[in-house]
Amino acid sequence: MKAWEANIRKVVPYVPGEQPKKDRMIKLNTNENPYGPAPGVKAAAEHMDLERLRLYPDPTADLLVSALAERYGLNKDQIFVGVGSDDVLAMAFLTFFNSDKPILFPDITYSFYSVWADLYRIPYKRPALDEQFRIRKEDYDQENGGVIFPNPNAPTSLALGIRDVEDIIARNQDVIVIVDEAYIDFGGESALPLIEKYDNLLVVQTFSKSRSMAGMRIGYAMGNPVLIKAMNDVKYSFNSYTMNLPSLILGTEAVKDEAYFQETVGKIKETRERAKERLTRLGFTYPEPSANFIFATRPGTDAKTLFEALKEESIYVRYFDAPRISQYLRITIGTDEQMEAFFRFLEHYLNC
């Protein structure tokens, strides 16, 4: 090893879902929305004044923050925006998790949490989900330096009831509790109303799933003004211009079109219900899904082998080679046509 190598920060990076470059494929592996962005987003993109790109964007992201504040009935100083919810969450880790005590998050959950903790040298514990893959709220009633969990959880798709969510918050009022609601629009009850009751609560959401804008990278956090100011102070010390101008303009248009948002979320939920029925008929079992994906297993069918067989047919789902979940596939809900092709393959593969 060379002398300078000893000072390189080494972490095991997060591995995102595969992003194949094929003209004809069915992509059900990264929980993207199968429907395009709202019509207003498309219109704004077509008429965008590209001359404005020579100027720096507004560092306060006021256009987007104002739209979100109006949408959720909040004040602007209760909202933080960033480059996808990953950026927002990473900034929250850096801002709030600075205790010598370990932060807590589930053993089976969004795998970026442990990456950020390792990157920022944050100690952590991972309480195990129960046998049904549910978060046990009592596991979070212990000394800690902060708490974070997704609701609904990923990759299990299970949602924790709002009373249990509040119980975790109430028992941890001396630290920051982050509820990661990337999938909340597809099921479960948001903890957002609780930010008025608990000043230690941060609720994080994203445009990547229900608003069909994963490629735009927009995420946001909502909490009391003290938390938001602290995050902005860290952001301005890190990169003042985190949100680019197209993201601000197009993100604002996405927030405005509530009817389209509700329509596409409703279509995904309906397709999810039909997919559940088909999977059950084919012998699969799964936790009750509250997200835009289903986490499924089939006794006697090896998940990795099925994953590879699907891939050979240009049908992509997500496989996790990890303890307790190595026999499960995470299947994003696509359009009815995409799901029909997926099930045709399964019926042929399983001889059903």
mmCIF file of C-alpha atoms in Angstrom:
data_model
loop_
_atom_site.group_PDB
_atom_site.id
_atom_site.type_symbol
_atom_site.label_atom_id
_atom_site.label_comp_id
_atom_site.label_asym_id
_atom_site.label_seq_id
_atom_site.Cartn_x
_atom_site.Cartn_y
_atom_site.Cartn_z
ATOM 1 C CA MET A 1 0.000 0.000 0.000
ATOM 2 C CA LYS A 2 1.265 3.466 -0.874
ATOM 3 C CA ALA A 3 1.411 6.026 1.935
ATOM 4 C CA TRP A 4 -1.382 8.180 0.524
ATOM 5 C CA GLU A 5 -3.722 5.181 0.244
ATOM 6 C CA ALA A 6 -3.920 4.980 4.030
ATOM 7 C CA ASN A 7 -5.889 8.254 4.049
ATOM 8 C CA ILE A 8 -8.547 7.259 1.524
ATOM 9 C CA ARG A 9 -11.985 6.862 3.038
ATOM 10 C CA LYS A 10 -13.164 3.381 2.182
ATOM 11 C CA VAL A 11 -16.793 2.297 2.278
ATOM 12 C CA VAL A 12 -18.863 -0.461 0.716
ATOM 13 C CA PRO A 13 -21.065 1.515 -1.681
ATOM 14 C CA TYR A 14 -24.791 1.240 -2.212
ATOM 15 C CA VAL A 15 -25.645 -0.903 -5.236
ATOM 16 C CA PRO A 16 -28.618 0.533 -7.157
ATOM 17 C CA GLY A 17 -30.984 -1.517 -9.257
ATOM 18 C CA GLU A 18 -29.751 -2.490 -12.694
ATOM 19 C CA GLN A 19 -30.349 0.109 -15.413
ATOM 20 C CA PRO A 20 -30.231 -1.893 -18.658
ATOM 21 C CA LYS A 21 -29.937 -0.071 -21.977
ATOM 22 C CA LYS A 22 -32.331 -1.988 -24.204
ATOM 23 C CA ASP A 23 -34.967 -0.828 -26.650
ATOM 24 C CA ARG A 24 -37.443 -3.556 -25.802
ATOM 25 C CA MET A 25 -37.634 -4.635 -22.185
ATOM 26 C CA ILE A 26 -39.975 -4.742 -19.206
ATOM 27 C CA LYS A 27 -38.345 -2.884 -16.338
ATOM 28 C CA LEU A 28 -39.858 -3.824 -12.979
ATOM 29 C CA ASN A 29 -36.732 -3.595 -10.834
ATOM 30 C CA THR A 30 -36.309 -0.034 -9.523
ATOM 31 C CA ASN A 31 -39.822 1.014 -8.445
ATOM 32 C CA GLU A 32 -40.121 3.700 -11.087
ATOM 33 C CA ASN A 33 -43.552 4.931 -12.088
ATOM 34 C CA PRO A 34 -44.666 3.342 -15.392
ATOM 35 C CA TYR A 35 -46.576 6.469 -16.386
ATOM 36 C CA GLY A 36 -45.054 9.709 -17.616
ATOM 37 C CA PRO A 37 -44.899 12.992 -15.685
ATOM 38 C CA ALA A 38 -47.912 15.316 -15.514
ATOM 39 C CA PRO A 39 -48.934 17.154 -18.708
ATOM 40 C CA GLY A 40 -47.851 20.462 -17.181
ATOM 41 C CA VAL A 41 -44.345 19.085 -16.711
ATOM 42 C CA LYS A 42 -44.122 18.138 -20.371
ATOM 43 C CA ALA A 43 -45.445 21.519 -21.498
ATOM 44 C CA ALA A 44 -42.995 23.404 -19.269
ATOM 45 C CA ALA A 45 -40.093 21.309 -20.590
ATOM 46 C CA GLU A 46 -41.046 22.089 -24.194
ATOM 47 C CA HIS A 47 -41.206 25.839 -23.538
ATOM 48 C CA MET A 48 -38.254 26.174 -21.167
ATOM 49 C CA ASP A 49 -36.061 29.204 -21.801
ATOM 50 C CA LEU A 50 -32.657 27.555 -22.167
ATOM 51 C CA GLU A 51 -30.954 30.950 -22.049
ATOM 52 C CA ARG A 52 -31.671 30.936 -18.320
ATOM 53 C CA LEU A 53 -29.325 27.993 -17.874
ATOM 54 C CA ARG A 54 -26.340 30.348 -18.055
ATOM 55 C CA LEU A 55 -27.383 31.705 -14.644
ATOM 56 C CA TYR A 56 -27.152 30.015 -11.271
ATOM 57 C CA PRO A 57 -30.459 28.671 -9.931
ATOM 58 C CA ASP A 58 -32.088 30.127 -6.833
ATOM 59 C CA PRO A 59 -30.167 28.596 -3.892
ATOM 60 C CA THR A 60 -33.289 28.767 -1.720
ATOM 61 C CA ALA A 61 -35.318 26.827 -4.336
ATOM 62 C CA ASP A 62 -38.184 29.156 -3.453
ATOM 63 C CA LEU A 63 -40.327 28.272 -6.492
ATOM 64 C CA LEU A 64 -40.496 24.606 -5.557
ATOM 65 C CA VAL A 65 -40.558 25.153 -1.805
ATOM 66 C CA SER A 66 -43.520 27.524 -2.202
ATOM 67 C CA ALA A 67 -45.434 24.977 -4.300
ATOM 68 C CA LEU A 68 -44.816 22.232 -1.744
ATOM 69 C CA ALA A 69 -45.801 24.510 1.137
ATOM 70 C CA GLU A 70 -49.111 25.265 -0.543
ATOM 71 C CA ARG A 71 -49.713 21.605 -1.393
ATOM 72 C CA TYR A 72 -49.180 20.413 2.194
ATOM 73 C CA GLY A 73 -50.497 23.430 4.079
ATOM 74 C CA LEU A 74 -47.121 24.259 5.611
ATOM 75 C CA ASN A 75 -44.923 27.314 5.919
ATOM 76 C CA LYS A 76 -41.923 27.568 3.635
ATOM 77 C CA ASP A 77 -39.544 27.354 6.574
ATOM 78 C CA GLN A 78 -40.858 23.838 7.257
ATOM 79 C CA ILE A 79 -39.608 22.413 3.937
ATOM 80 C CA PHE A 80 -36.162 21.408 2.690
ATOM 81 C CA VAL A 81 -35.570 20.243 -0.903
ATOM 82 C CA GLY A 82 -32.683 18.310 -2.372
ATOM 83 C CA VAL A 83 -31.431 16.222 -5.271
ATOM 84 C CA GLY A 84 -33.692 13.248 -4.722
ATOM 85 C CA SER A 85 -34.614 11.880 -1.321
ATOM 86 C CA ASP A 86 -31.194 10.194 -1.201
ATOM 87 C CA ASP A 87 -29.550 13.623 -1.089
ATOM 88 C CA VAL A 88 -32.059 14.820 1.500
ATOM 89 C CA LEU A 89 -31.524 11.767 3.699
ATOM 90 C CA ALA A 90 -27.742 11.935 3.401
ATOM 91 C CA MET A 91 -27.901 15.594 4.444
ATOM 92 C CA ALA A 92 -30.106 14.641 7.387
ATOM 93 C CA PHE A 93 -27.625 11.964 8.505
ATOM 94 C CA LEU A 94 -24.815 14.510 8.335
ATOM 95 C CA THR A 95 -26.834 17.157 10.164
ATOM 96 C CA PHE A 96 -28.554 15.230 12.944
ATOM 97 C CA PHE A 97 -26.761 11.964 13.676
ATOM 98 C CA ASN A 98 -23.680 13.189 15.520
ATOM 99 C CA SER A 99 -23.987 11.389 18.849
ATOM 100 C CA ASP A 100 -21.639 8.716 20.138
ATOM 101 C CA LYS A 101 -24.727 6.556 20.630
ATOM 102 C CA PRO A 102 -25.837 4.287 17.787
ATOM 103 C CA ILE A 103 -28.691 5.250 15.507
ATOM 104 C CA LEU A 104 -31.389 2.628 14.951
ATOM 105 C CA PHE A 105 -32.891 1.289 11.724
ATOM 106 C CA PRO A 106 -34.295 -2.135 10.718
ATOM 107 C CA ASP A 107 -32.069 -5.021 9.677
ATOM 108 C CA ILE A 108 -34.048 -5.436 6.461
ATOM 109 C CA THR A 109 -34.620 -1.995 4.983
ATOM 110 C CA TYR A 110 -33.261 0.538 2.499
ATOM 111 C CA SER A 111 -29.600 -0.467 2.272
ATOM 112 C CA PHE A 112 -28.356 3.095 1.792
ATOM 113 C CA TYR A 113 -28.828 3.740 5.533
ATOM 114 C CA SER A 114 -25.843 1.605 6.519
ATOM 115 C CA VAL A 115 -23.786 3.114 3.682
ATOM 116 C CA TRP A 116 -24.345 6.663 4.937
ATOM 117 C CA ALA A 117 -23.690 5.585 8.511
ATOM 118 C CA ASP A 118 -20.382 4.028 7.502
ATOM 119 C CA LEU A 119 -19.465 7.011 5.320
ATOM 120 C CA TYR A 120 -20.074 9.521 8.114
ATOM 121 C CA ARG A 121 -18.668 7.274 10.852
ATOM 122 C CA ILE A 122 -22.029 7.009 12.621
ATOM 123 C CA PRO A 123 -22.456 4.006 14.937
ATOM 124 C CA TYR A 124 -25.650 2.046 14.332
ATOM 125 C CA LYS A 125 -27.758 -0.927 15.400
ATOM 126 C CA ARG A 126 -30.249 -2.772 13.230
ATOM 127 C CA PRO A 127 -33.149 -4.251 15.218
ATOM 128 C CA ALA A 128 -34.471 -7.324 13.418
ATOM 129 C CA LEU A 129 -37.866 -7.356 11.774
ATOM 130 C CA ASP A 130 -40.165 -10.034 13.142
ATOM 131 C CA GLU A 131 -40.934 -13.282 11.299
ATOM 132 C CA GLN A 132 -43.582 -11.513 9.225
ATOM 133 C CA PHE A 133 -41.059 -8.778 8.265
ATOM 134 C CA ARG A 134 -42.750 -6.199 10.493
ATOM 135 C CA ILE A 135 -40.995 -3.499 12.507
ATOM 136 C CA ARG A 136 -41.279 -4.159 16.239
ATOM 137 C CA LYS A 137 -41.838 -0.772 17.828
ATOM 138 C CA GLU A 138 -40.554 -1.977 21.212
ATOM 139 C CA ASP A 139 -37.104 -2.492 19.668
ATOM 140 C CA TYR A 140 -36.809 1.286 19.323
ATOM 141 C CA ASP A 141 -37.411 1.906 23.015
ATOM 142 C CA GLN A 142 -33.717 1.901 23.879
ATOM 143 C CA GLU A 143 -30.933 4.437 24.208
ATOM 144 C CA ASN A 144 -29.846 5.706 20.803
ATOM 145 C CA GLY A 145 -28.473 8.634 18.824
ATOM 146 C CA GLY A 146 -31.375 8.814 16.366
ATOM 147 C CA VAL A 147 -33.958 6.693 14.579
ATOM 148 C CA ILE A 148 -34.780 6.261 10.893
ATOM 149 C CA PHE A 149 -37.140 3.841 9.152
ATOM 150 C CA PRO A 150 -39.099 3.774 5.897
ATOM 151 C CA ASN A 151 -42.861 3.608 6.032
ATOM 152 C CA PRO A 152 -43.867 1.631 4.012
ATOM 153 C CA ASN A 153 -40.636 -0.291 4.450
ATOM 154 C CA ALA A 154 -38.458 -1.382 1.544
ATOM 155 C CA PRO A 155 -38.021 -3.962 0.190
ATOM 156 C CA THR A 156 -40.861 -5.601 2.140
ATOM 157 C CA SER A 157 -43.608 -3.070 1.187
ATOM 158 C CA LEU A 158 -45.153 -3.352 4.659
ATOM 159 C CA ALA A 159 -46.548 -0.222 6.311
ATOM 160 C CA LEU A 160 -46.451 0.405 10.038
ATOM 161 C CA GLY A 161 -49.687 1.764 11.495
ATOM 162 C CA ILE A 162 -49.657 5.445 12.373
ATOM 163 C CA ARG A 163 -50.208 4.726 16.081
ATOM 164 C CA ASP A 164 -47.086 2.592 16.148
ATOM 165 C CA VAL A 165 -45.175 5.249 14.200
ATOM 166 C CA GLU A 166 -46.203 7.870 16.748
ATOM 167 C CA ASP A 167 -45.283 5.557 19.602
ATOM 168 C CA ILE A 168 -41.726 5.274 18.257
ATOM 169 C CA ILE A 169 -41.509 9.061 17.933
ATOM 170 C CA ALA A 170 -42.967 9.693 21.373
ATOM 171 C CA ARG A 171 -40.476 7.322 23.015
ATOM 172 C CA ASN A 172 -37.510 9.018 21.305
ATOM 173 C CA GLN A 173 -38.107 12.731 21.821
ATOM 174 C CA ASP A 174 -34.500 13.376 22.849
ATOM 175 C CA VAL A 175 -33.198 12.475 19.352
ATOM 176 C CA ILE A 176 -34.208 13.123 15.747
ATOM 177 C CA VAL A 177 -36.617 10.578 14.260
ATOM 178 C CA ILE A 178 -36.774 10.384 10.463
ATOM 179 C CA VAL A 179 -39.710 8.693 8.741
ATOM 180 C CA ASP A 180 -38.757 7.950 5.132
ATOM 181 C CA GLU A 181 -42.027 8.030 3.159
ATOM 182 C CA ALA A 182 -40.814 7.335 -0.377
ATOM 183 C CA TYR A 183 -43.820 5.045 -0.957
ATOM 184 C CA ILE A 184 -46.470 6.595 1.277
ATOM 185 C CA ASP A 185 -48.700 7.673 -1.606
ATOM 186 C CA PHE A 186 -49.367 4.014 -2.456
ATOM 187 C CA GLY A 187 -50.460 2.933 1.030
ATOM 188 C CA GLY A 188 -50.198 3.595 4.728
ATOM 189 C CA GLU A 189 -50.817 6.835 6.595
ATOM 190 C CA SER A 190 -48.340 9.693 6.491
ATOM 191 C CA ALA A 191 -46.700 10.909 9.686
ATOM 192 C CA LEU A 192 -46.718 14.466 8.318
ATOM 193 C CA PRO A 193 -49.460 15.774 10.671
ATOM 194 C CA LEU A 194 -47.262 14.746 13.591
ATOM 195 C CA ILE A 195 -44.601 17.371 12.814
ATOM 196 C CA GLU A 196 -46.828 19.932 14.570
ATOM 197 C CA LYS A 197 -46.811 17.765 17.705
ATOM 198 C CA TYR A 198 -43.210 16.533 17.745
ATOM 199 C CA ASP A 199 -40.397 18.988 17.049
ATOM 200 C CA ASN A 200 -37.911 16.122 16.643
ATOM 201 C CA LEU A 201 -39.701 14.546 13.660
ATOM 202 C CA LEU A 202 -38.522 14.813 10.052
ATOM 203 C CA VAL A 203 -40.700 13.369 7.266
ATOM 204 C CA VAL A 204 -38.972 12.732 3.916
ATOM 205 C CA GLN A 205 -40.708 12.160 0.572
ATOM 206 C CA THR A 206 -39.728 12.030 -3.098
ATOM 207 C CA PHE A 207 -40.838 12.828 -6.651
ATOM 208 C CA SER A 208 -39.246 9.617 -7.957
ATOM 209 C CA LYS A 209 -42.157 7.248 -7.379
ATOM 210 C CA SER A 210 -45.677 8.679 -7.309
ATOM 211 C CA ARG A 211 -44.795 11.797 -9.339
ATOM 212 C CA SER A 212 -43.017 9.938 -12.169
ATOM 213 C CA MET A 213 -39.846 12.038 -11.987
ATOM 214 C CA ALA A 214 -37.050 9.691 -10.904
ATOM 215 C CA GLY A 215 -34.859 11.115 -13.683
ATOM 216 C CA MET A 216 -35.261 14.650 -12.350
ATOM 217 C CA ARG A 217 -33.933 13.845 -8.850
ATOM 218 C CA ILE A 218 -36.178 15.781 -6.464
ATOM 219 C CA GLY A 219 -36.715 14.960 -2.804
ATOM 220 C CA TYR A 220 -37.906 16.953 0.176
ATOM 221 C CA ALA A 221 -38.088 16.915 3.953
ATOM 222 C CA MET A 222 -40.755 18.427 6.190
ATOM 223 C CA GLY A 223 -40.335 19.301 9.835
ATOM 224 C CA ASN A 224 -40.169 22.155 12.283
ATOM 225 C CA PRO A 225 -38.230 25.279 11.198
ATOM 226 C CA VAL A 226 -35.305 24.572 13.533
ATOM 227 C CA LEU A 227 -34.627 21.252 11.800
ATOM 228 C CA ILE A 228 -35.025 22.744 8.332
ATOM 229 C CA LYS A 229 -32.674 25.635 9.106
ATOM 230 C CA ALA A 230 -30.067 23.225 10.432
ATOM 231 C CA MET A 231 -30.240 21.196 7.207
ATOM 232 C CA ASN A 232 -30.004 24.321 5.060
ATOM 233 C CA ASP A 233 -26.986 25.510 7.034
ATOM 234 C CA VAL A 234 -25.245 22.225 6.310
ATOM 235 C CA LYS A 235 -26.340 22.333 2.658
ATOM 236 C CA TYR A 236 -24.995 25.858 2.162
ATOM 237 C CA SER A 237 -21.715 24.692 3.698
ATOM 238 C CA PHE A 238 -21.661 21.773 1.273
ATOM 239 C CA ASN A 239 -23.138 23.063 -1.999
ATOM 240 C CA SER A 240 -25.318 26.163 -2.207
ATOM 241 C CA TYR A 241 -26.818 25.268 -5.591
ATOM 242 C CA THR A 242 -28.072 21.730 -5.104
ATOM 243 C CA MET A 243 -31.271 22.113 -7.160
ATOM 244 C CA ASN A 244 -30.861 22.844 -10.868
ATOM 245 C CA LEU A 245 -33.241 25.184 -12.684
ATOM 246 C CA PRO A 246 -35.097 22.511 -14.719
ATOM 247 C CA SER A 247 -35.769 20.571 -11.524
ATOM 248 C CA LEU A 248 -37.227 23.646 -9.857
ATOM 249 C CA ILE A 249 -39.457 24.518 -12.809
ATOM 250 C CA LEU A 250 -40.622 21.010 -13.699
ATOM 251 C CA GLY A 251 -40.977 19.916 -10.087
ATOM 252 C CA THR A 252 -43.264 22.869 -9.425
ATOM 253 C CA GLU A 253 -45.475 21.891 -12.356
ATOM 254 C CA ALA A 254 -45.688 18.323 -11.042
ATOM 255 C CA VAL A 255 -46.934 19.551 -7.659
ATOM 256 C CA LYS A 256 -49.619 21.696 -9.300
ATOM 257 C CA ASP A 257 -51.353 18.827 -11.119
ATOM 258 C CA GLU A 258 -53.105 17.057 -8.244
ATOM 259 C CA ALA A 259 -55.652 15.371 -10.528
ATOM 260 C CA TYR A 260 -52.992 13.643 -12.629
ATOM 261 C CA PHE A 261 -51.111 12.627 -9.482
ATOM 262 C CA GLN A 262 -54.206 10.983 -8.014
ATOM 263 C CA GLU A 263 -55.085 9.335 -11.332
ATOM 264 C CA THR A 264 -51.722 7.621 -11.839
ATOM 265 C CA VAL A 265 -51.396 6.566 -8.201
ATOM 266 C CA GLY A 266 -54.896 5.071 -8.445
ATOM 267 C CA LYS A 267 -54.008 3.154 -11.607
ATOM 268 C CA ILE A 268 -50.928 1.654 -9.949
ATOM 269 C CA LYS A 269 -52.946 0.592 -6.915
ATOM 270 C CA GLU A 270 -55.543 -1.088 -9.133
ATOM 271 C CA THR A 271 -52.863 -2.927 -11.105
ATOM 272 C CA ARG A 272 -51.210 -3.965 -7.842
ATOM 273 C CA GLU A 273 -54.452 -5.590 -6.662
ATOM 274 C CA ARG A 274 -54.764 -7.577 -9.877
ATOM 275 C CA ALA A 275 -51.101 -8.582 -9.634
ATOM 276 C CA LYS A 276 -51.646 -9.870 -6.108
ATOM 277 C CA GLU A 277 -54.445 -12.135 -7.344
ATOM 278 C CA ARG A 278 -52.329 -13.494 -10.198
ATOM 279 C CA LEU A 279 -49.342 -14.151 -7.941
ATOM 280 C CA THR A 280 -51.529 -15.952 -5.428
ATOM 281 C CA ARG A 281 -52.987 -18.183 -8.143
ATOM 282 C CA LEU A 282 -49.432 -19.052 -9.220
ATOM 283 C CA GLY A 283 -48.487 -20.107 -5.686
ATOM 284 C CA PHE A 284 -46.563 -17.034 -4.567
ATOM 285 C CA THR A 285 -46.848 -15.541 -1.108
ATOM 286 C CA TYR A 286 -45.975 -11.996 -0.069
ATOM 287 C CA PRO A 287 -46.365 -9.495 2.763
ATOM 288 C CA GLU A 288 -49.421 -7.281 2.233
ATOM 289 C CA PRO A 289 -48.039 -4.556 -0.070
ATOM 290 C CA SER A 290 -48.486 -0.858 0.650
ATOM 291 C CA ALA A 291 -45.977 0.398 -1.936
ATOM 292 C CA ASN A 292 -45.748 0.310 -5.730
ATOM 293 C CA PHE A 293 -44.098 -3.109 -5.612
ATOM 294 C CA ILE A 294 -44.721 -6.614 -4.279
ATOM 295 C CA PHE A 295 -42.128 -8.627 -2.353
ATOM 296 C CA ALA A 296 -42.897 -12.205 -3.358
ATOM 297 C CA THR A 297 -41.618 -15.739 -2.845
ATOM 298 C CA ARG A 298 -42.756 -19.149 -4.068
ATOM 299 C CA PRO A 299 -42.068 -22.379 -2.185
ATOM 300 C CA GLY A 300 -40.024 -24.745 -4.336
ATOM 301 C CA THR A 301 -38.974 -22.038 -6.794
ATOM 302 C CA ASP A 302 -35.473 -20.623 -6.390
ATOM 303 C CA ALA A 303 -35.686 -16.847 -6.512
ATOM 304 C CA LYS A 304 -32.256 -16.253 -8.028
ATOM 305 C CA THR A 305 -32.832 -18.812 -10.786
ATOM 306 C CA LEU A 306 -36.190 -17.221 -11.605
ATOM 307 C CA PHE A 307 -34.597 -13.764 -11.540
ATOM 308 C CA GLU A 308 -31.987 -14.879 -14.084
ATOM 309 C CA ALA A 309 -34.614 -16.550 -16.281
ATOM 310 C CA LEU A 310 -36.705 -13.377 -16.335
ATOM 311 C CA LYS A 311 -33.622 -11.362 -17.217
ATOM 312 C CA GLU A 312 -32.916 -13.627 -20.184
ATOM 313 C CA GLU A 313 -36.315 -12.560 -21.519
ATOM 314 C CA SER A 314 -35.530 -8.863 -20.875
ATOM 315 C CA ILE A 315 -37.891 -8.744 -17.889
ATOM 316 C CA TYR A 316 -36.126 -7.121 -14.965
ATOM 317 C CA VAL A 317 -37.113 -7.496 -11.311
ATOM 318 C CA ARG A 318 -34.956 -6.992 -8.201
ATOM 319 C CA TYR A 319 -33.165 -9.795 -6.377
ATOM 320 C CA PHE A 320 -31.378 -9.363 -3.027
ATOM 321 C CA ASP A 321 -28.724 -11.927 -2.109
ATOM 322 C CA ALA A 322 -29.056 -11.256 1.607
ATOM 323 C CA PRO A 323 -29.976 -13.224 4.747
ATOM 324 C CA ARG A 324 -33.707 -13.933 5.253
ATOM 325 C CA ILE A 325 -34.737 -12.475 1.889
ATOM 326 C CA SER A 326 -32.678 -14.428 -0.657
ATOM 327 C CA GLN A 327 -35.774 -16.355 -1.793
ATOM 328 C CA TYR A 328 -37.790 -13.218 -2.525
ATOM 329 C CA LEU A 329 -38.139 -11.045 -5.615
ATOM 330 C CA ARG A 330 -39.181 -7.409 -5.487
ATOM 331 C CA ILE A 331 -41.546 -6.765 -8.383
ATOM 332 C CA THR A 332 -42.343 -3.179 -9.320
ATOM 333 C CA ILE A 333 -45.895 -2.583 -10.506
ATOM 334 C CA GLY A 334 -45.829 -1.637 -14.181
ATOM 335 C CA THR A 335 -48.599 -0.950 -16.657
ATOM 336 C CA ASP A 336 -51.293 -3.575 -17.173
ATOM 337 C CA GLU A 337 -49.588 -4.556 -20.436
ATOM 338 C CA GLN A 338 -46.198 -4.962 -18.762
ATOM 339 C CA MET A 339 -47.657 -7.026 -15.950
ATOM 340 C CA GLU A 340 -49.518 -9.237 -18.401
ATOM 341 C CA ALA A 341 -46.254 -10.022 -20.213
ATOM 342 C CA PHE A 342 -44.596 -10.730 -16.861
ATOM 343 C CA PHE A 343 -47.345 -13.155 -15.860
ATOM 344 C CA ARG A 344 -47.350 -14.883 -19.256
ATOM 345 C CA PHE A 345 -43.680 -15.660 -18.700
ATOM 346 C CA LEU A 346 -44.317 -16.903 -15.155
ATOM 347 C CA GLU A 347 -47.120 -19.206 -16.307
ATOM 348 C CA HIS A 348 -44.850 -20.687 -18.982
ATOM 349 C CA TYR A 349 -41.848 -20.961 -16.650
ATOM 350 C CA LEU A 350 -43.863 -22.609 -13.873
ATOM 351 C CA ASN A 351 -45.938 -24.745 -16.274
ATOM 352 C CA CYS A 352 -49.121 -23.308 -14.769
#
